[in-house]
GROMACS .gro file of C-alpha atoms in nm:
model
  219
    1MET     CA    1   1.016   0.549  -0.087
    2THR     CA    2   0.864   0.247  -0.238
    3GLY     CA    3   0.979  -0.121  -0.159
    4ILE     CA    4   1.197  -0.148  -0.487
    5ASP     CA    5   1.346   0.204  -0.364
    6VAL     CA    6   1.444   0.069   0.007
    7LEU     CA    7   1.573  -0.293  -0.112
    8SER     CA    8   1.816  -0.081  -0.360
    9ARG     CA    9   1.889   0.195  -0.064
   10ASP     CA   10   2.033  -0.102   0.157
   11GLY     CA   11   2.201  -0.271  -0.114
   12PHE     CA   12   1.947  -0.542  -0.181
   13ALA     CA   13   2.083  -0.715   0.140
   14THR     CA   14   1.731  -0.913   0.228
   15LEU     CA   15   1.757  -1.100  -0.105
   16LYS     CA   16   2.139  -1.191  -0.083
   17GLY     CA   17   2.174  -1.538  -0.160
   18LYS     CA   18   1.818  -1.609  -0.224
   19LYS     CA   19   1.655  -1.767  -0.527
   20ILE     CA   20   1.402  -1.545  -0.654
   21GLY     CA   21   1.053  -1.549  -0.817
   22LEU     CA   22   0.905  -1.241  -0.921
   23VAL     CA   23   0.576  -1.147  -0.944
   24THR     CA   24   0.544  -0.783  -1.141
   25ASN     CA   25   0.431  -0.566  -1.464
   26HIS     CA   26   0.531  -0.252  -1.629
   27THR     CA   27   0.458  -0.086  -1.310
   28GLY     CA   28   0.712  -0.189  -1.085
   29ARG     CA   29   0.990   0.094  -1.148
   30THR     CA   30   1.218   0.250  -0.939
   31ALA     CA   31   1.192   0.625  -0.883
   32GLU     CA   32   1.508   0.664  -1.138
   33GLY     CA   33   1.280   0.430  -1.379
   34VAL     CA   34   1.472   0.119  -1.417
   35SER     CA   35   1.214  -0.197  -1.385
   36THR     CA   36   1.209  -0.400  -1.091
   37ILE     CA   37   1.291  -0.657  -1.310
   38ASP     CA   38   1.621  -0.500  -1.435
   39ALA     CA   39   1.702  -0.379  -1.058
   40LEU     CA   40   1.704  -0.754  -0.923
   41ALA     CA   41   1.840  -0.945  -1.229
   42LYS     CA   42   2.163  -0.707  -1.201
   43ALA     CA   43   2.160  -0.711  -0.796
   44GLU     CA   44   2.481  -0.836  -0.673
   45GLY     CA   45   2.402  -1.168  -0.485
   46VAL     CA   46   2.024  -1.243  -0.597
   47THR     CA   47   1.941  -1.507  -0.819
   48LEU     CA   48   1.637  -1.425  -1.014
   49VAL     CA   49   1.464  -1.735  -1.110
   50ALA     CA   50   1.180  -1.711  -1.267
   51LEU     CA   51   0.878  -1.402  -1.399
   52PHE     CA   52   0.510  -1.402  -1.281
   53SER     CA   53   0.272  -1.193  -1.486
   54PRO     CA   54  -0.050  -1.088  -1.354
   55GLU     CA   55  -0.349  -0.961  -1.589
   56HIS     CA   56  -0.269  -0.759  -1.945
   57GLY     CA   57   0.083  -0.959  -1.946
   58ILE     CA   58   0.445  -0.869  -1.817
   59ARG     CA   59   0.436  -0.563  -1.999
   60GLY     CA   60   0.104  -0.449  -1.933
   61GLU     CA   61   0.038  -0.499  -2.337
   62LYS     CA   62  -0.219  -0.807  -2.331
   63ASP     CA   63  -0.627  -0.740  -2.276
   64GLU     CA   64  -0.699  -1.085  -2.300
   65LYS     CA   65  -0.599  -1.429  -2.140
   66VAL     CA   66  -0.188  -1.464  -2.147
   67GLY     CA   67   0.012  -1.737  -2.237
   68ASP     CA   68   0.356  -1.823  -2.037
   69SER     CA   69   0.683  -1.683  -2.254
   70LYS     CA   70   1.018  -1.586  -2.221
   71ASP     CA   71   1.132  -1.274  -2.114
   72ASP     CA   72   1.347  -1.087  -2.454
   73LYS     CA   73   1.580  -0.906  -2.218
   74THR     CA   74   1.694  -1.144  -1.930
   75GLY     CA   75   1.592  -1.488  -2.104
   76LEU     CA   76   1.383  -1.558  -1.807
   77PRO     CA   77   1.056  -1.755  -1.819
   78VAL     CA   78   0.777  -1.564  -1.788
   79TYR     CA   79   0.462  -1.761  -1.589
   80SER     CA   80   0.132  -1.631  -1.652
   81LEU     CA   81  -0.114  -1.570  -1.350
   82TYR     CA   82  -0.374  -1.453  -1.592
   83GLY     CA   83  -0.443  -1.768  -1.815
   84ASP     CA   84  -0.468  -2.137  -1.739
   85ARG     CA   85  -0.350  -2.072  -1.363
   86ARG     CA   86  -0.420  -1.783  -1.142
   87LYS     CA   87  -0.159  -1.861  -0.908
   88PRO     CA   88   0.166  -1.990  -0.882
   89THR     CA   89   0.174  -2.358  -0.890
   90LYS     CA   90   0.479  -2.610  -0.694
   91GLU     CA   91   0.590  -2.700  -1.064
   92THR     CA   92   0.636  -2.319  -1.164
   93LEU     CA   93   0.804  -2.243  -0.783
   94LEU     CA   94   1.045  -2.527  -0.880
   95GLY     CA   95   1.447  -2.353  -0.770
   96ILE     CA   96   1.262  -2.033  -0.602
   97ASP     CA   97   1.288  -1.997  -0.246
   98THR     CA   98   1.101  -1.682  -0.253
   99LEU     CA   99   0.857  -1.445  -0.392
  100VAL     CA  100   0.903  -1.087  -0.463
  101TYR     CA  101   0.563  -0.884  -0.576
  102ASP     CA  102   0.588  -0.596  -0.677
  103ILE     CA  103   0.269  -0.409  -0.877
  104GLN     CA  104   0.117  -0.072  -0.833
  105ASP     CA  105  -0.289  -0.124  -0.713
  106ILE     CA  106  -0.522   0.175  -0.789
  107GLY     CA  107  -0.699   0.147  -0.419
  108CYS     CA  108  -1.055  -0.031  -0.623
  109ARG     CA  109  -1.163  -0.387  -0.492
  110PHE     CA  110  -1.229  -0.509  -0.821
  111TYR     CA  111  -0.875  -0.442  -0.981
  112THR     CA  112  -0.743  -0.811  -1.042
  113PHE     CA  113  -0.373  -0.718  -0.928
  114SER     CA  114  -0.464  -0.751  -0.552
  115SER     CA  115  -0.656  -1.078  -0.607
  116THR     CA  116  -0.335  -1.184  -0.795
  117LEU     CA  117  -0.180  -1.057  -0.439
  118GLY     CA  118  -0.376  -1.281  -0.249
  119LEU     CA  119  -0.344  -1.585  -0.447
  120VAL     CA  120   0.045  -1.530  -0.434
  121LEU     CA  121   0.035  -1.545  -0.080
  122GLU     CA  122  -0.168  -1.815  -0.075
  123ALA     CA  123   0.080  -2.010  -0.270
  124GLY     CA  124   0.343  -1.909  -0.074
  125GLN     CA  125   0.183  -2.052   0.254
  126GLU     CA  126   0.126  -2.402   0.081
  127ASN     CA  127   0.484  -2.460  -0.072
  128GLY     CA  128   0.686  -2.323   0.206
  129VAL     CA  129   0.784  -2.057   0.003
  130GLN     CA  130   0.832  -1.668   0.182
  131VAL     CA  131   0.695  -1.380  -0.010
  132ILE     CA  132   0.817  -1.028   0.028
  133VAL     CA  133   0.571  -0.742  -0.085
  134LEU     CA  134   0.700  -0.419  -0.195
  135ASP     CA  135   0.503  -0.183  -0.100
  136ARG     CA  136   0.393   0.136  -0.296
  137PRO     CA  137   0.132   0.429  -0.238
  138ASN     CA  138  -0.229   0.390  -0.262
  139PRO     CA  139  -0.300   0.677  -0.546
  140VAL     CA  140  -0.612   0.794  -0.425
  141GLY     CA  141  -0.516   0.801  -0.032
  142GLY     CA  142  -0.604   0.612   0.235
  143ALA     CA  143  -0.795   0.884   0.404
  144ILE     CA  144  -1.126   0.788   0.266
  145VAL     CA  145  -1.328   0.453   0.259
  146GLU     CA  146  -1.635   0.391   0.085
  147GLY     CA  147  -1.823   0.225  -0.121
  148PRO     CA  148  -2.023  -0.103  -0.082
  149VAL     CA  149  -1.869  -0.386   0.094
  150ARG     CA  150  -1.827  -0.720  -0.108
  151ASP     CA  151  -2.074  -0.995   0.037
  152GLU     CA  152  -1.952  -1.256   0.252
  153GLY     CA  153  -1.837  -1.544   0.082
  154LYS     CA  154  -1.869  -1.397  -0.277
  155SER     CA  155  -1.528  -1.405  -0.346
  156THR     CA  156  -1.438  -1.399  -0.717
  157PHE     CA  157  -1.108  -1.257  -0.874
  158VAL     CA  158  -1.275  -0.912  -0.902
  159GLY     CA  159  -1.345  -0.965  -0.548
  160PHE     CA  160  -1.081  -1.131  -0.372
  161HIS     CA  161  -1.167  -1.017  -0.023
  162THR     CA  162  -1.436  -0.845   0.201
  163VAL     CA  163  -1.387  -0.516   0.181
  164PRO     CA  164  -1.520  -0.163   0.042
  165LEU     CA  165  -1.491  -0.089  -0.332
  166ARG     CA  166  -1.266   0.177  -0.220
  167HIS     CA  167  -1.045   0.038   0.042
  168GLY     CA  168  -0.793   0.274   0.129
  169LEU     CA  169  -0.490   0.033   0.149
  170THR     CA  170  -0.164   0.020   0.039
  171VAL     CA  171  -0.064  -0.353  -0.150
  172GLY     CA  172   0.178  -0.403   0.194
  173GLU     CA  173  -0.147  -0.300   0.400
  174MET     CA  174  -0.329  -0.563   0.181
  175ALA     CA  175  -0.101  -0.845   0.234
  176ARG     CA  176  -0.121  -0.783   0.632
  177MET     CA  177  -0.489  -0.772   0.611
  178PHE     CA  178  -0.546  -1.094   0.407
  179ASN     CA  179  -0.247  -1.276   0.627
  180VAL     CA  180  -0.474  -1.218   0.943
  181GLU     CA  181  -0.806  -1.235   0.805
  182ARG     CA  182  -0.766  -1.520   0.550
  183TRP     CA  183  -0.524  -1.750   0.731
  184HIS     CA  184  -0.555  -1.600   1.116
  185GLN     CA  185  -0.182  -1.540   1.064
  186ARG     CA  186   0.073  -1.298   1.271
  187GLU     CA  187   0.100  -0.994   1.089
  188PRO     CA  188   0.367  -0.980   0.850
  189ALA     CA  189   0.727  -0.843   0.952
  190ARG     CA  190   0.816  -0.502   0.854
  191HIS     CA  191   1.112  -0.421   0.716
  192PRO     CA  192   1.409  -0.503   0.858
  193LEU     CA  193   1.223  -0.741   1.094
  194CYS     CA  194   1.153  -0.957   0.770
  195GLU     CA  195   1.517  -1.073   0.840
  196THR     CA  196   1.395  -1.226   1.176
  197GLY     CA  197   1.662  -1.450   1.316
  198ALA     CA  198   1.904  -1.255   1.158
  199ALA     CA  199   1.915  -1.329   0.835
  200ALA     CA  200   1.830  -1.654   0.866
  201THR     CA  201   2.031  -1.925   0.634
  202PRO     CA  202   1.887  -1.884   0.229
  203GLY     CA  203   1.607  -2.093   0.166
  204THR     CA  204   1.474  -2.091   0.539
  205VAL     CA  205   1.164  -1.913   0.656
  206PRO     CA  206   1.214  -1.647   0.892
  207ALA     CA  207   1.016  -1.690   1.201
  208CYS     CA  208   0.843  -1.446   1.444
  209ARG     CA  209   0.785  -1.440   1.810
  210GLY     CA  210   0.744  -1.729   1.924
  211GLY     CA  211   0.887  -1.929   1.645
  212ILE     CA  212   0.582  -1.932   1.429
  213PRO     CA  213   0.665  -1.947   1.073
  214ARG     CA  214   0.614  -1.612   0.908
  215ARG     CA  215   0.634  -1.631   0.544
  216THR     CA  216   0.552  -1.309   0.447
  217CYS     CA  217   0.749  -1.008   0.486
  218VAL     CA  218   0.647  -0.586   0.400
  219ILE     CA  219   0.894  -0.390   0.244
   0.00000   0.00000   0.00000
């Protein structure tokens, strides 16, 4: 099951009482074909505050820099992460205590969605906002890892992290690796451990063992 389907199966309990900023596009869908935007907008006890769009826009229709907009269906603001900004800012995170990421990756290093994932995690660390990554399968599988590795210290938006061209990771596994290798943080919790501290009060950041703040959860 994908992360959004796990959330749906569990009645969105992990998100209850939280104010959500959703990072997604047209690939964020349930097994029934419902967009993650619609699923969270209708989820009881969940407050969807804003949307954040990656390269190609919230509907995957643009092949250029994308500006901020408004979602026609929900009326929510859509903050572009492929225009003048590449990661959520303090201003765009106002009123948000949790960022949810749900975008399908393709298993290749230069796909910019993995860079967006890394910058979203970075913004969460900088602003004290929890990040929940909804996992999806790697469409080319994880059995083969191959191709040249990005040069150390040569990070770009089409090469966020030092990994081979075909990295063999899912979105959730990438999030775990970024946290450990880039920020030397403990690995993100996996569902249902992301509610460590049994469901911490809304707006607080769950803690992992030892009381170290845990701002990333993979479902």
